[in-house]
């Protein structure tokens, strides 16, 4: 595990963007595992700037997103598909054919999860997976549980996740109760993982994930065993880890 200790959120964003850019320069058709939420927004902004400056090119890049809410179409303003379009895909030269996000409207979410898992395998797996962390230690939408769930699957969101994510919705009642998420094995099989963490409210999760026992009750703790984990965190998130 390598830890980049950055001064603040901007530092985290810059470092994450540099690592993704380096991946694209080394392998233009890399499979990028992407995340949504507040944490990666700044990194996507930096990537767009690097694209506009002619430093990086997304024309051959392929992407797979971690997760999508069940019940939201890709055109819904709150969907993760819309988030990705607004924050990254519409601003760089990604080929739409190379963009993959679970279909939250699939009639059979289990079958959709299996299709998505097979697609990732067919692409040759993920070269670089970007992750944020939930306050409860979730990665993707793998919530605390009695066992690590392996592959892409439908997941019930916990009350704490619904509470944390309601800031993106008009009210808590509008937050979908389920999502399709890559599983722990899907994520763990990525050849390189970046875990981006910012803010004092994440300090406990960071400490428990990286120092605590490896347990499905703290899903991110499994990352301690990954052979190429890069943690990019700011001083505020690292306050308890020192
Ligand atoms: C997002 C995802 C989630 C978030 C996590 C942190 O695709 O899978 O695990 O990374 O909930 O979210 P933020 O960055 O909003 O604190």
mmCIF file of N, CA, C and O and ligand atoms in Angstrom, residues 35-39 66-67 80 132-134 138-140 167 202, ligand 1:
data_model
loop_
_atom_site.group_PDB
_atom_site.id
_atom_site.type_symbol
_atom_site.label_atom_id
_atom_site.label_comp_id
_atom_site.label_asym_id
_atom_site.label_seq_id
_atom_site.Cartn_x
_atom_site.Cartn_y
_atom_site.Cartn_z
ATOM 1 N N UNK A 35 -15.793 5.925 -10.338
ATOM 2 C CA UNK A 35 -16.687 6.100 -9.188
ATOM 3 C C UNK A 35 -17.462 7.406 -9.336
ATOM 4 O O UNK A 35 -17.050 8.308 -10.067
ATOM 5 N N UNK A 36 -18.556 7.503 -8.619
ATOM 6 C CA UNK A 36 -19.318 8.750 -8.559
ATOM 7 C C UNK A 36 -19.218 9.306 -7.134
ATOM 8 O O UNK A 36 -18.330 8.934 -6.382
ATOM 9 N N UNK A 37 -20.136 10.195 -6.767
ATOM 10 C CA UNK A 37 -20.104 10.790 -5.430
ATOM 11 C C UNK A 37 -19.324 12.096 -5.460
ATOM 12 O O UNK A 37 -18.865 12.549 -6.515
ATOM 13 N N UNK A 38 -19.154 12.705 -4.280
ATOM 14 C CA UNK A 38 -18.477 14.004 -4.205
ATOM 15 C C UNK A 38 -16.979 13.879 -4.429
ATOM 16 O O UNK A 38 -16.357 14.772 -5.026
ATOM 17 N N UNK A 39 -16.386 12.808 -3.931
ATOM 18 C CA UNK A 39 -14.919 12.733 -3.903
ATOM 19 C C UNK A 39 -14.267 12.875 -5.279
ATOM 20 O O UNK A 39 -13.318 13.651 -5.422
ATOM 21 N N UNK A 66 -18.644 1.734 -11.112
ATOM 22 C CA UNK A 66 -18.829 0.842 -9.965
ATOM 23 C C UNK A 66 -20.274 0.417 -9.763
ATOM 24 O O UNK A 66 -20.540 -0.727 -9.387
ATOM 25 N N UNK A 67 -21.195 1.370 -9.968
ATOM 26 C CA UNK A 67 -22.554 1.084 -9.506
ATOM 27 C C UNK A 67 -23.592 2.007 -10.142
ATOM 28 O O UNK A 67 -23.245 3.013 -10.764
ATOM 29 N N UNK A 80 -26.352 7.691 -11.776
ATOM 30 C CA UNK A 80 -24.900 7.782 -11.867
ATOM 31 C C UNK A 80 -24.460 7.921 -13.321
ATOM 32 O O UNK A 80 -23.396 8.479 -13.603
ATOM 33 N N UNK A 132 -14.107 5.681 -3.844
ATOM 34 C CA UNK A 132 -14.277 6.508 -2.664
ATOM 35 C C UNK A 132 -14.629 5.542 -1.530
ATOM 36 O O UNK A 132 -14.676 4.323 -1.726
ATOM 37 N N UNK A 133 -14.895 6.081 -0.357
ATOM 38 C CA UNK A 133 -15.292 5.209 0.760
ATOM 39 C C UNK A 133 -16.514 5.832 1.438
ATOM 40 O O UNK A 133 -16.581 7.059 1.604
ATOM 41 N N UNK A 134 -17.475 4.990 1.806
ATOM 42 C CA UNK A 134 -18.641 5.469 2.540
ATOM 43 C C UNK A 134 -18.293 5.676 4.009
ATOM 44 O O UNK A 134 -17.299 5.140 4.507
ATOM 45 N N UNK A 138 -18.232 1.384 3.193
ATOM 46 C CA UNK A 138 -18.586 0.689 1.945
ATOM 47 C C UNK A 138 -17.684 1.121 0.796
ATOM 48 O O UNK A 138 -17.167 2.237 0.781
ATOM 49 N N UNK A 139 -17.472 0.208 -0.132
ATOM 50 C CA UNK A 139 -16.802 0.524 -1.403
ATOM 51 C C UNK A 139 -17.733 0.050 -2.502
ATOM 52 O O UNK A 139 -18.337 -1.014 -2.387
ATOM 53 N N UNK A 140 -17.853 0.847 -3.593
ATOM 54 C CA UNK A 140 -18.992 0.631 -4.458
ATOM 55 C C UNK A 140 -20.193 0.755 -3.533
ATOM 56 O O UNK A 140 -20.205 1.585 -2.619
ATOM 57 N N UNK A 167 -28.378 14.065 0.230
ATOM 58 C CA UNK A 167 -28.005 15.439 -0.143
ATOM 59 C C UNK A 167 -28.108 15.667 -1.649
ATOM 60 O O UNK A 167 -28.199 16.789 -2.100
ATOM 61 N N UNK A 202 -14.445 11.522 7.126
ATOM 62 C CA UNK A 202 -14.017 10.205 6.637
ATOM 63 C C UNK A 202 -12.855 9.626 7.471
ATOM 64 O O UNK A 202 -12.389 8.527 7.187
HETATM 65 C C1 LIG B 1 -19.817 5.822 -5.811
HETATM 66 C C2 LIG B 1 -19.628 4.758 -4.828
HETATM 67 C C3 LIG B 1 -19.568 5.040 -3.366
HETATM 68 C C4 LIG B 1 -18.878 6.364 -2.998
HETATM 69 C C5 LIG B 1 -18.915 6.575 -1.481
HETATM 70 C C6 LIG B 1 -18.311 7.916 -1.096
HETATM 71 O O1 LIG B 1 -19.841 5.306 -7.124
HETATM 72 O O2 LIG B 1 -19.558 3.645 -5.203
HETATM 73 O O3 LIG B 1 -18.911 3.974 -2.726
HETATM 74 O O4 LIG B 1 -17.558 6.340 -3.461
HETATM 75 O O5 LIG B 1 -20.232 6.513 -1.023
HETATM 76 O O6 LIG B 1 -19.107 8.936 -1.614
HETATM 77 P P1 LIG B 1 -18.665 10.453 -1.505
HETATM 78 O O7 LIG B 1 -17.461 10.617 -2.388
HETATM 79 O O8 LIG B 1 -19.851 11.221 -2.043
HETATM 80 O O9 LIG B 1 -18.364 10.729 -0.081
#
